[in-house]
PDB file of N, CA and C in Angstrom:
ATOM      1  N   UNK A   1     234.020 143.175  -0.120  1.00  0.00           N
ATOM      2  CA  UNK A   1     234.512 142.564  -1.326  1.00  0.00           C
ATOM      3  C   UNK A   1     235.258 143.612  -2.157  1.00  0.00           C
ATOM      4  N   UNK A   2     236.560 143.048  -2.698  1.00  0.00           N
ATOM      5  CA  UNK A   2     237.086 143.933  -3.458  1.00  0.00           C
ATOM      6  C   UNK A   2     236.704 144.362  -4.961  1.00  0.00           C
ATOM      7  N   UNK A   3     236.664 145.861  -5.375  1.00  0.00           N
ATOM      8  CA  UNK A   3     236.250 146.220  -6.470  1.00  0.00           C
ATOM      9  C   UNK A   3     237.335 146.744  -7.851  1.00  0.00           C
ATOM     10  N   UNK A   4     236.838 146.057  -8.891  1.00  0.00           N
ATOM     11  CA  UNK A   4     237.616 145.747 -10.080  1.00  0.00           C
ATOM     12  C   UNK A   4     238.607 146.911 -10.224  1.00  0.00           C
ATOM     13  N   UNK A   5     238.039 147.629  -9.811  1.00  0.00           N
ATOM     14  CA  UNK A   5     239.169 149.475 -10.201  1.00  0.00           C
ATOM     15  C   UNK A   5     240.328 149.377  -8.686  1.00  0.00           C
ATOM     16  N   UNK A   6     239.757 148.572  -7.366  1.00  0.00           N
ATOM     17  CA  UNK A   6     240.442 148.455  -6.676  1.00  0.00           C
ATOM     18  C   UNK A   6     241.531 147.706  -6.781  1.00  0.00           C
ATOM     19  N   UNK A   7     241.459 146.548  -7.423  1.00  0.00           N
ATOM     20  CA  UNK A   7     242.559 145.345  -7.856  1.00  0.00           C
ATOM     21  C   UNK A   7     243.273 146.103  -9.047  1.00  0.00           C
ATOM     22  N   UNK A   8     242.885 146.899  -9.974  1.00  0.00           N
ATOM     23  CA  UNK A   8     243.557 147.658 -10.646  1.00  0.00           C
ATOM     24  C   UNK A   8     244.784 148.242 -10.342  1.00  0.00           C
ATOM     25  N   UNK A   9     244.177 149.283  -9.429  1.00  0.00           N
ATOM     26  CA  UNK A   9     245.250 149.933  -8.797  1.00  0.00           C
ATOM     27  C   UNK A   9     246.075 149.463  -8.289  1.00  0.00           C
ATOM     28  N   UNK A  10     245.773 148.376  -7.133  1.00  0.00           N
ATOM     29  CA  UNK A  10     246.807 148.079  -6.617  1.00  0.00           C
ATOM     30  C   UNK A  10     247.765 147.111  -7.394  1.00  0.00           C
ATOM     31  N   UNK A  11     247.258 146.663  -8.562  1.00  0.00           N
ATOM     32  CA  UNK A  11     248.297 146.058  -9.420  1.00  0.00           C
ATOM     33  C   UNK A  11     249.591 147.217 -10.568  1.00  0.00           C
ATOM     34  N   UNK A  12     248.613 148.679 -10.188  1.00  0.00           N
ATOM     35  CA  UNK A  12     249.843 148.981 -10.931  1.00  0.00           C
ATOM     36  C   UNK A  12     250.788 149.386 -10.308  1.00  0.00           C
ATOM     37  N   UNK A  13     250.471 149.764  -8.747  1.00  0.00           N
ATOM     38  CA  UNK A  13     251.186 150.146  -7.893  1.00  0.00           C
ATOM     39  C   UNK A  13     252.225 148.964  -7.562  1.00  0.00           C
ATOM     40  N   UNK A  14     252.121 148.146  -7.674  1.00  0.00           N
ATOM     41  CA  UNK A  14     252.571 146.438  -7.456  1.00  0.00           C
ATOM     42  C   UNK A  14     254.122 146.512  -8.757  1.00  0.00           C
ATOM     43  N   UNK A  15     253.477 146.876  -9.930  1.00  0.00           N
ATOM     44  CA  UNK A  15     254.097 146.803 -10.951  1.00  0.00           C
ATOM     45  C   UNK A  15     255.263 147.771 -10.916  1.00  0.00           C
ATOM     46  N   UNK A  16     254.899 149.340 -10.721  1.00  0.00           N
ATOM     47  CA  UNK A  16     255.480 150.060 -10.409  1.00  0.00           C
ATOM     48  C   UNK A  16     256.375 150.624  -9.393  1.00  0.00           C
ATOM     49  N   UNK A  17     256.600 149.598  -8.556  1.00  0.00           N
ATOM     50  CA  UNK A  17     257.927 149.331  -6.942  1.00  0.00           C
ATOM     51  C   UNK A  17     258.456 148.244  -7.940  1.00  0.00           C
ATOM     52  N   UNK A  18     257.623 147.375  -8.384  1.00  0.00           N
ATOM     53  CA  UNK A  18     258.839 145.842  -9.266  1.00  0.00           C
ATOM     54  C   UNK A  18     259.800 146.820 -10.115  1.00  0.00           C
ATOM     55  N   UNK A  19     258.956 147.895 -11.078  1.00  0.00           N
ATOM     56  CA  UNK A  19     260.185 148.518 -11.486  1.00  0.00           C
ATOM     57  C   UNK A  19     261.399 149.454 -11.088  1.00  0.00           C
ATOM     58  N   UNK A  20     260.705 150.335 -10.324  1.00  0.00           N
ATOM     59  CA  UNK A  20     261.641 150.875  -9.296  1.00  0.00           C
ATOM     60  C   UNK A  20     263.044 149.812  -8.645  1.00  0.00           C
ATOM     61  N   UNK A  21     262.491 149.072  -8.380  1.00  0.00           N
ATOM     62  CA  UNK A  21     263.459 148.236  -7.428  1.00  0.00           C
ATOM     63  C   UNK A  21     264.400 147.606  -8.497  1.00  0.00           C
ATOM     64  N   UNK A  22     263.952 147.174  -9.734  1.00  0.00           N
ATOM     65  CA  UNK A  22     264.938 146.771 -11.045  1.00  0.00           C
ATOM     66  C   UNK A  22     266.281 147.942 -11.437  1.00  0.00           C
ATOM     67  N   UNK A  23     265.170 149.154 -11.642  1.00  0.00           N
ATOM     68  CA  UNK A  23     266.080 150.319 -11.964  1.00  0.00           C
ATOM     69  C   UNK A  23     267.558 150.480 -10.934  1.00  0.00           C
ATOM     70  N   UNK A  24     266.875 150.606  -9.440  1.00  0.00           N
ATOM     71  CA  UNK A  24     267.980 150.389  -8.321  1.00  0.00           C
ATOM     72  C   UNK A  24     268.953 149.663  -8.271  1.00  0.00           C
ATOM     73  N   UNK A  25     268.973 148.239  -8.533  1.00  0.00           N
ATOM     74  CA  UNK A  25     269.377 147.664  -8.704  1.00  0.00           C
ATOM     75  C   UNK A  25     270.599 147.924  -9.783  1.00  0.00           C
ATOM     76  N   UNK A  26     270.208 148.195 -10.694  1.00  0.00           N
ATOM     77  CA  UNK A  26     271.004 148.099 -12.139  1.00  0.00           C
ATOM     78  C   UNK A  26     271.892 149.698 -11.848  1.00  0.00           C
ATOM     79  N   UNK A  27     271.338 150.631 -11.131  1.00  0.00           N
ATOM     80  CA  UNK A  27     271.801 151.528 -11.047  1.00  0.00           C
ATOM     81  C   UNK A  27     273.311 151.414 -10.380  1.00  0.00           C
ATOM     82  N   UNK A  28     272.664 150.858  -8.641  1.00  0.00           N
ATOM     83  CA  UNK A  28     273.878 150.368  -7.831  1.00  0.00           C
ATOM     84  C   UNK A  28     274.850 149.535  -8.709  1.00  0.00           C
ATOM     85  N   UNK A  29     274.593 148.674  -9.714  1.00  0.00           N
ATOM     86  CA  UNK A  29     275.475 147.480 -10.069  1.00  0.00           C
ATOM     87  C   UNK A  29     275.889 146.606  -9.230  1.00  0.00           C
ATOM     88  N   UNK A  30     274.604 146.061  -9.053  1.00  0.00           N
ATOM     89  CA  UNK A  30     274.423 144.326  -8.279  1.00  0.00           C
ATOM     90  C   UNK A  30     274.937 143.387  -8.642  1.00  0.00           C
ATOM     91  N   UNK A  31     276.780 143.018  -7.950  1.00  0.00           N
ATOM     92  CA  UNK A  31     276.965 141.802  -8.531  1.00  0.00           C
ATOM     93  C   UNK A  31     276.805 140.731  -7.472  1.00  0.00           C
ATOM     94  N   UNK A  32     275.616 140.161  -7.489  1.00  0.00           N
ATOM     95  CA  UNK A  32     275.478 139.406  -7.144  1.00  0.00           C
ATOM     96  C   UNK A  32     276.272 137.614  -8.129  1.00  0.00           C
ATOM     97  N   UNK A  33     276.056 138.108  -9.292  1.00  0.00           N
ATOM     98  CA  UNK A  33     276.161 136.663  -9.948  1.00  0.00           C
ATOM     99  C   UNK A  33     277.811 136.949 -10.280  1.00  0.00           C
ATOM    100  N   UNK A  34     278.410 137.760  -9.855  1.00  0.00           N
ATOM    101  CA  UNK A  34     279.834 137.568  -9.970  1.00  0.00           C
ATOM    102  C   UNK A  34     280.225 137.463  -8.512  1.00  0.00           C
ATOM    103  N   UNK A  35     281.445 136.532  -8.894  1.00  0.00           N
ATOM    104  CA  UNK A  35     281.949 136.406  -8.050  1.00  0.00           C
ATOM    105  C   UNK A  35     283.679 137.374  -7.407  1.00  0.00           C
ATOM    106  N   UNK A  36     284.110 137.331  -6.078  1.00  0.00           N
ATOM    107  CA  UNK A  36     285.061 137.937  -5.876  1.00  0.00           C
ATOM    108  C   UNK A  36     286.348 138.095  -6.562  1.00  0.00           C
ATOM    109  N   UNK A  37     286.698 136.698  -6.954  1.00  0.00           N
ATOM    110  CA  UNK A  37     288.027 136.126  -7.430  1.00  0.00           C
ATOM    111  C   UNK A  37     287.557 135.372  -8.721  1.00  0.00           C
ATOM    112  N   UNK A  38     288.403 135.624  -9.580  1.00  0.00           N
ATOM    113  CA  UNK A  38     288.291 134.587 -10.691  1.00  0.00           C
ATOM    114  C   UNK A  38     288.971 133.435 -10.586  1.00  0.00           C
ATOM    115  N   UNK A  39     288.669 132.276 -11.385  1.00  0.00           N
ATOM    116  CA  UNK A  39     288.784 131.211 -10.657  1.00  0.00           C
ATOM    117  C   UNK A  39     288.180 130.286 -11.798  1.00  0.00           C
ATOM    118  N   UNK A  40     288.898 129.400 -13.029  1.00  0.00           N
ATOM    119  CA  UNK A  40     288.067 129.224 -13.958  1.00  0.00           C
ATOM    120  C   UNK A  40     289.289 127.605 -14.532  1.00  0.00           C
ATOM    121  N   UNK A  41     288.314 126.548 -14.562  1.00  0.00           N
ATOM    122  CA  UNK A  41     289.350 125.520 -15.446  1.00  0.00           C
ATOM    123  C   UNK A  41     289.012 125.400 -16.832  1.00  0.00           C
ATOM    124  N   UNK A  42     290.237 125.227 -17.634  1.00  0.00           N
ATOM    125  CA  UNK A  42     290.550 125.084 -18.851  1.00  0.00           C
ATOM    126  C   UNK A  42     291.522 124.391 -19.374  1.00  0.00           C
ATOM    127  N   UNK A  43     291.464 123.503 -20.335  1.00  0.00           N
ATOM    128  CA  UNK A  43     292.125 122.858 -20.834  1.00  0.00           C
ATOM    129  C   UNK A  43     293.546 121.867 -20.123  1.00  0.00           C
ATOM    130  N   UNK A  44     292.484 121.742 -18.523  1.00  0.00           N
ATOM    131  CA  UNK A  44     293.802 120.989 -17.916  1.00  0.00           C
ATOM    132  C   UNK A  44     294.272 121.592 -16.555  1.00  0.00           C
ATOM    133  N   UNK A  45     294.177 123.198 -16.888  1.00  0.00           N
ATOM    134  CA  UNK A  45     294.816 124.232 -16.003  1.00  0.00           C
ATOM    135  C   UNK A  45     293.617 124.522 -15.139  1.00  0.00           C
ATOM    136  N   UNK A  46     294.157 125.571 -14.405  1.00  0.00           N
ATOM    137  CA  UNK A  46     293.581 126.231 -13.500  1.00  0.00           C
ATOM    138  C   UNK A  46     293.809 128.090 -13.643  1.00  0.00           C
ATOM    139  N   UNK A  47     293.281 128.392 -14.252  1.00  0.00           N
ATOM    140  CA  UNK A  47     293.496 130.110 -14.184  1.00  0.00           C
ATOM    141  C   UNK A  47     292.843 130.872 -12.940  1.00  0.00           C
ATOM    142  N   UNK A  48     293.645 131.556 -12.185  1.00  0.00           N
ATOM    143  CA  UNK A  48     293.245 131.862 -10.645  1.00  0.00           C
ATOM    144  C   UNK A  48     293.963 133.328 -10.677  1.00  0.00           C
ATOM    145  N   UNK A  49     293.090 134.832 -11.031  1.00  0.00           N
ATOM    146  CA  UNK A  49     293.452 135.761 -10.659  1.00  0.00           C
ATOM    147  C   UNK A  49     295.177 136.280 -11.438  1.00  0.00           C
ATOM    148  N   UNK A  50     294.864 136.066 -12.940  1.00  0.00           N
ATOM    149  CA  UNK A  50     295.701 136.418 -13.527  1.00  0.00           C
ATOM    150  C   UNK A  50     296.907 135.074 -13.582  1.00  0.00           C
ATOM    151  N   UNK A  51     296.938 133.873 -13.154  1.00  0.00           N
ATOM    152  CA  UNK A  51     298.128 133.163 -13.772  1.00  0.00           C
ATOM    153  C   UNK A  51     297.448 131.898 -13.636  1.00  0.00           C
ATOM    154  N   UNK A  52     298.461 131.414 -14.424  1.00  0.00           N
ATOM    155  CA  UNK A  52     298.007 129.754 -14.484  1.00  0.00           C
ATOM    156  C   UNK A  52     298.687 128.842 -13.807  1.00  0.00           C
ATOM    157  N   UNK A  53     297.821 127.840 -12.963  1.00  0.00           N
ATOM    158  CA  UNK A  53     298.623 126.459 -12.672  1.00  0.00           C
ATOM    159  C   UNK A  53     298.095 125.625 -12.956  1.00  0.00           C
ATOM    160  N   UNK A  54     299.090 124.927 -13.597  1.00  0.00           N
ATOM    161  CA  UNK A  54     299.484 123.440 -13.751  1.00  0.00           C
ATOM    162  C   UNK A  54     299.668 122.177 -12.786  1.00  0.00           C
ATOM    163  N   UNK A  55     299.726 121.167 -13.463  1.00  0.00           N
ATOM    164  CA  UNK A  55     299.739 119.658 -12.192  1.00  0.00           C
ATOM    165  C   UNK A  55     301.272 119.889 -11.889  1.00  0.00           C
ATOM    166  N   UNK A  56     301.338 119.711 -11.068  1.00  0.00           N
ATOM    167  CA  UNK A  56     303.378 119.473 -11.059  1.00  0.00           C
ATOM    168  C   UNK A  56     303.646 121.175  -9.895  1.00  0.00           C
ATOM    169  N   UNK A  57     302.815 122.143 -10.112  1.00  0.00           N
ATOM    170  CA  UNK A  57     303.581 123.598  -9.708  1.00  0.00           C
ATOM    171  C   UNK A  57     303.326 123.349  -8.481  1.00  0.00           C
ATOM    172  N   UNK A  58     304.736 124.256  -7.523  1.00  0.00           N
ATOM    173  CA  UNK A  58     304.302 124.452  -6.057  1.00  0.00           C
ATOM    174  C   UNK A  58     303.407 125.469  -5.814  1.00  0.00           C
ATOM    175  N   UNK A  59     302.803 125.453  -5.120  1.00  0.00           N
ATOM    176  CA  UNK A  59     301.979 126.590  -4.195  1.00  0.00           C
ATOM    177  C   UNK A  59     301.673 126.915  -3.303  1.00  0.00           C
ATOM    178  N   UNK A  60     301.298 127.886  -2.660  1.00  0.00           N
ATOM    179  CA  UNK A  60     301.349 128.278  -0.891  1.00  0.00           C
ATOM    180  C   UNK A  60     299.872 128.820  -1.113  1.00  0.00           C
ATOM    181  N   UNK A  61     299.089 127.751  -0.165  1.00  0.00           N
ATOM    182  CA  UNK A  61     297.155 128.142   0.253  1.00  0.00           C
ATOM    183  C   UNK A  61     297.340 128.699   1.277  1.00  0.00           C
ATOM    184  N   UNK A  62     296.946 130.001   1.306  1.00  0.00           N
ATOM    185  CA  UNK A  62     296.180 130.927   2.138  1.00  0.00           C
ATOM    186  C   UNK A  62     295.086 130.798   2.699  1.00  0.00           C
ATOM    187  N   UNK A  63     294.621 130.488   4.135  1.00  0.00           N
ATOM    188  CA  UNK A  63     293.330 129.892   3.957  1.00  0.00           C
ATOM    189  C   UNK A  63     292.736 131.325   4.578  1.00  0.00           C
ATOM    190  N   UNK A  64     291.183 132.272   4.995  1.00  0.00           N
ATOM    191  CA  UNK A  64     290.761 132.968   5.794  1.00  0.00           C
ATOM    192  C   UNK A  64     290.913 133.559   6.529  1.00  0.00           C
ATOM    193  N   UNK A  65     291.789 132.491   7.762  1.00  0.00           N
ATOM    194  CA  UNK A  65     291.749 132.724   8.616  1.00  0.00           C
ATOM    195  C   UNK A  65     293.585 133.157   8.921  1.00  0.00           C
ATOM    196  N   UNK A  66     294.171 133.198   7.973  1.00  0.00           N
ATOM    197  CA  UNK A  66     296.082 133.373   7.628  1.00  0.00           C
ATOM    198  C   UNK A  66     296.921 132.697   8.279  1.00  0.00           C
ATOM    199  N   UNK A  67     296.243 131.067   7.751  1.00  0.00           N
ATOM    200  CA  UNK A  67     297.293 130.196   7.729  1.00  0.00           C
ATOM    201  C   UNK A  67     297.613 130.181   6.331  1.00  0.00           C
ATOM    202  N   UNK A  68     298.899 129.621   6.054  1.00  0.00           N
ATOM    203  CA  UNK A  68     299.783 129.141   5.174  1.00  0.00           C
ATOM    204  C   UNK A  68     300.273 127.838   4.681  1.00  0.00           C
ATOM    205  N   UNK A  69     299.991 127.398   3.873  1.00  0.00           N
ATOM    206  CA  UNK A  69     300.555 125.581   3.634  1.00  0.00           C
ATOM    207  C   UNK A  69     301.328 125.607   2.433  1.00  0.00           C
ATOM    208  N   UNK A  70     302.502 124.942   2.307  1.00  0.00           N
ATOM    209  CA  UNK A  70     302.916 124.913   0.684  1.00  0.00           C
ATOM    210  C   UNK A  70     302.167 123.481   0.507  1.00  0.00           C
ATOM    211  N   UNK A  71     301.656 123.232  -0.973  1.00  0.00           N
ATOM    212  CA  UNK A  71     301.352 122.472  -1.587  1.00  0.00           C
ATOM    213  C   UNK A  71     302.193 121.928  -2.722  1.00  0.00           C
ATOM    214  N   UNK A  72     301.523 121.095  -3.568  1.00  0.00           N
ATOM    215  CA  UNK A  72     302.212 120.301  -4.498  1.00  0.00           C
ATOM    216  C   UNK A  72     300.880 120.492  -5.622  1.00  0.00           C
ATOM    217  N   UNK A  73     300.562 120.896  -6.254  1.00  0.00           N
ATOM    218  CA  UNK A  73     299.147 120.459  -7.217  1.00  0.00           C
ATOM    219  C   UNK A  73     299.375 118.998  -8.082  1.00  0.00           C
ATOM    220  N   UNK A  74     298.271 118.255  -7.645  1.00  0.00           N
ATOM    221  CA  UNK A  74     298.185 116.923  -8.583  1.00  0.00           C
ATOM    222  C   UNK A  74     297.213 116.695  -9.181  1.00  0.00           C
ATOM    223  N   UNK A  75     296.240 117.241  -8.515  1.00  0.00           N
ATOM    224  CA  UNK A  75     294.888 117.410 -10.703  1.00  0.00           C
ATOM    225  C   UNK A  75     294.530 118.404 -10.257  1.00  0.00           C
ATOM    226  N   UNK A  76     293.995 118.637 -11.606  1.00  0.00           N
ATOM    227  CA  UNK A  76     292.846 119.886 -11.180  1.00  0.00           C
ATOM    228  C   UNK A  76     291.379 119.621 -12.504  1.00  0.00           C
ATOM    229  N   UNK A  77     290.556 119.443 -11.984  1.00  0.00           N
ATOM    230  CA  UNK A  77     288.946 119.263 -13.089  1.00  0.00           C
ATOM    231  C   UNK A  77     288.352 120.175 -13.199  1.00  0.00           C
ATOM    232  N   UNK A  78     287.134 120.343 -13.622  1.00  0.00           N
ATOM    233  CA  UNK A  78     286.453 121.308 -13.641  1.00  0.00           C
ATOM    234  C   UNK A  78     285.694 121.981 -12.507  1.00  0.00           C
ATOM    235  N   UNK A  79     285.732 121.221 -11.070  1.00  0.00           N
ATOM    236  CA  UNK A  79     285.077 121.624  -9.840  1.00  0.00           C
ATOM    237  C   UNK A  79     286.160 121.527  -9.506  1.00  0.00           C
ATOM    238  N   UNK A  80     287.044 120.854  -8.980  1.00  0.00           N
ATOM    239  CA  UNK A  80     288.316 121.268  -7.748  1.00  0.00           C
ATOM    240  C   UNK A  80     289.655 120.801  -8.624  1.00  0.00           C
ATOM    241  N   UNK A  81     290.761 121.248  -7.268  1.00  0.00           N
ATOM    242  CA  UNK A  81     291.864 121.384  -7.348  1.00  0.00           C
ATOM    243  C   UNK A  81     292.451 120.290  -6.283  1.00  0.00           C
ATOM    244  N   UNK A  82     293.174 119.236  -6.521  1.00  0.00           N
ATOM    245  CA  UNK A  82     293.480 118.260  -5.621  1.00  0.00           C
ATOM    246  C   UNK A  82     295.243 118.964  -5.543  1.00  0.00           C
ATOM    247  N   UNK A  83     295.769 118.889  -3.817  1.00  0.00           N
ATOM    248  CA  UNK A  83     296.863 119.482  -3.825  1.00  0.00           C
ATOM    249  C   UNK A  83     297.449 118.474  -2.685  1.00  0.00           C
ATOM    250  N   UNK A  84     298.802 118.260  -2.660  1.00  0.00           N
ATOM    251  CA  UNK A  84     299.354 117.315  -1.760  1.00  0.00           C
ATOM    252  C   UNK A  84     300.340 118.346  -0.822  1.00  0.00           C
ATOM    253  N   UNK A  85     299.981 118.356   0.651  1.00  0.00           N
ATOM    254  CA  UNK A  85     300.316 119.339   1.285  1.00  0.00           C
ATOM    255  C   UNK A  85     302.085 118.899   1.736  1.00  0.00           C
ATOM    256  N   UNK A  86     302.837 119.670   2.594  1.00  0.00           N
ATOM    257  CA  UNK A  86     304.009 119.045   3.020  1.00  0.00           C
ATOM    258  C   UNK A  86     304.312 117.884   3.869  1.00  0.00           C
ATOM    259  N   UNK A  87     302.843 118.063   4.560  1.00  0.00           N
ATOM    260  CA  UNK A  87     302.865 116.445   5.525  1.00  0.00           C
ATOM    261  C   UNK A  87     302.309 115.265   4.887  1.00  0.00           C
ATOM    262  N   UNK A  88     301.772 115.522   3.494  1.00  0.00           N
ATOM    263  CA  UNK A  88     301.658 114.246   2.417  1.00  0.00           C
ATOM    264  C   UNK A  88     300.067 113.930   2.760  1.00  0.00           C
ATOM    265  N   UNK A  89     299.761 115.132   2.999  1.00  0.00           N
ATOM    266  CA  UNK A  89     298.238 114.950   3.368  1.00  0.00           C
ATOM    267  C   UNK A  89     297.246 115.845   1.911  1.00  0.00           C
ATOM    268  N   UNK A  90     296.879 114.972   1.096  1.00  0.00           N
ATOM    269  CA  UNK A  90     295.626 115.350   0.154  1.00  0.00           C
ATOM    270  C   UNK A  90     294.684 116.307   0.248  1.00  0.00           C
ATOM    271  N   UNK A  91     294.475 117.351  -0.038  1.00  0.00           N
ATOM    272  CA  UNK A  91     293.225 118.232   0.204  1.00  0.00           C
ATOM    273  C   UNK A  91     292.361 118.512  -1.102  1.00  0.00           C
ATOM    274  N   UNK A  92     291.236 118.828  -0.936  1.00  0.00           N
ATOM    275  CA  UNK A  92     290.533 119.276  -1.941  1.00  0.00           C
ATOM    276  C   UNK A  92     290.148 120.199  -2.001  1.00  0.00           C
ATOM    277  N   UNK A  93     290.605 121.090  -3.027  1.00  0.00           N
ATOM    278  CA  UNK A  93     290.268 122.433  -2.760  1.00  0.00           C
ATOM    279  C   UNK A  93     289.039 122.971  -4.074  1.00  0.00           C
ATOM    280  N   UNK A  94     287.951 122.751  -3.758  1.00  0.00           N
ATOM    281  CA  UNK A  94     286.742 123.376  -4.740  1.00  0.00           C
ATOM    282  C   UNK A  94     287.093 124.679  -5.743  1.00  0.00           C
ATOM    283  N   UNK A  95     286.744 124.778  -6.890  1.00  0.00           N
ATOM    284  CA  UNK A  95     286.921 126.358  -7.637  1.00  0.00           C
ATOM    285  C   UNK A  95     286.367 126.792  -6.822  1.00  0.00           C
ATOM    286  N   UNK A  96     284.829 127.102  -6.905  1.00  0.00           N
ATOM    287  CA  UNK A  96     283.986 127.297  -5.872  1.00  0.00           C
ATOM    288  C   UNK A  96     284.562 128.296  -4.611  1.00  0.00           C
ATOM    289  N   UNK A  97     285.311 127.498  -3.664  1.00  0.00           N
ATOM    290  CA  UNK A  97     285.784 128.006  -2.447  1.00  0.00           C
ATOM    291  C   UNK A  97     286.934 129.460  -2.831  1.00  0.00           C
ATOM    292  N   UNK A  98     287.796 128.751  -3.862  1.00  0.00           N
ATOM    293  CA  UNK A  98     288.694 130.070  -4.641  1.00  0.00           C
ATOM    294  C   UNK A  98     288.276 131.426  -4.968  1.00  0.00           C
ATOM    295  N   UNK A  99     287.200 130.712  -5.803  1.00  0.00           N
ATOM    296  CA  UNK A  99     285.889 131.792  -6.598  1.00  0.00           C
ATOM    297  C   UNK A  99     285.313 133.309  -5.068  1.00  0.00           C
ATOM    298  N   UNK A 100     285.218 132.498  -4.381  1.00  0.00           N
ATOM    299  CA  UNK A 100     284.709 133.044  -2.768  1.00  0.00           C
ATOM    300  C   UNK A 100     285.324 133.711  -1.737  1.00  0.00           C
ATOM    301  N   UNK A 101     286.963 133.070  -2.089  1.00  0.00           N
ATOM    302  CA  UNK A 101     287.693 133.656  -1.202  1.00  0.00           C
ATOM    303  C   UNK A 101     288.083 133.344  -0.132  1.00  0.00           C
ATOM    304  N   UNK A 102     287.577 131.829  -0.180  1.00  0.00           N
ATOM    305  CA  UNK A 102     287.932 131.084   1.356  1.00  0.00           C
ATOM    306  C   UNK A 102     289.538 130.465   1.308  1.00  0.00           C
ATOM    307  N   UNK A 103     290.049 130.233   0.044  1.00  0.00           N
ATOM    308  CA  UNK A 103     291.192 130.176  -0.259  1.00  0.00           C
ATOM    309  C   UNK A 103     291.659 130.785  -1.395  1.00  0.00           C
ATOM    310  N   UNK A 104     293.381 131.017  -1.004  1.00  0.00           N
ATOM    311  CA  UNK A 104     293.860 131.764  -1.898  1.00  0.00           C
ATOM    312  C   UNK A 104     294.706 130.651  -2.093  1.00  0.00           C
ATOM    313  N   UNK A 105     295.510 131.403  -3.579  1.00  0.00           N
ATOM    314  CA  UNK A 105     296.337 129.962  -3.761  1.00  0.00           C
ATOM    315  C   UNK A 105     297.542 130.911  -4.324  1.00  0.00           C
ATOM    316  N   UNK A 106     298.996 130.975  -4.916  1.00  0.00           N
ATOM    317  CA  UNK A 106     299.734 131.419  -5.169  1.00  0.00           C
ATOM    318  C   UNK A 106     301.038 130.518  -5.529  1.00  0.00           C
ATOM    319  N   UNK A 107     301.557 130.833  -6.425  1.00  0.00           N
ATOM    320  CA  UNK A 107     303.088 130.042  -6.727  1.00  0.00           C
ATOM    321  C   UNK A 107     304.248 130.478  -5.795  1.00  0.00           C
ATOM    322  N   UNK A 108     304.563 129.708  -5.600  1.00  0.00           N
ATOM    323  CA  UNK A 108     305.728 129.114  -4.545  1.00  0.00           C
ATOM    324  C   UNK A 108     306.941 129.608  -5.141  1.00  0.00           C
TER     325      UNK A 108
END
């Protein structure tokens, strides 16, 4: 059976790696909660890595893997970006995915 000075210890030892591992953390500068690319809607727009688009602008999606599509942008909300490609085919493109890096987007 375990004894009261035993659970002691091992709780400060417990306590004392939780802090260690905080300090590390903060040291390295863990961005975990940021993301790669900025990528943010406002008032209509879309701000993506220093510029803004609008409904109406052309653009060329970059996808991962370096393909290329020109687009057309026709909304954009607060989760995605709806874009009408050259073959008149609709896509949805998530902030989200932007934010990540699975697509890039750029003016035409």
């Amino acid at each position: 059976m375990l004894r009261e000075m035993d659970i002691l210890e091992d709780w400060a030892a417990i306590r004392k790696a939780k802090g260690a591992l905080a300090r590390r953390r903060q040291e390295s500068g863990c961005q975990s909660e940021k993301s790669p690319f900025s990528a943010r809607y406002e008032d209509g727009k879309l701000y993506y890595e220093g510029e803004w688009f609008h409904k109406g602008d052309h653009v060329v999606i970059e996808s991962r893997n370096d393909t290329y599509s020109s687009a057309l942008v026709t909304g954009i909300n607060t989760g995605e970006v709806w874009v009408r490609k050259g073959d008149g085919s609709k896509t949805k493109l998530y902030i989200g995915q932007l934010q990540k890096g699975k697509y890039k987007i750029k003016k035409s």
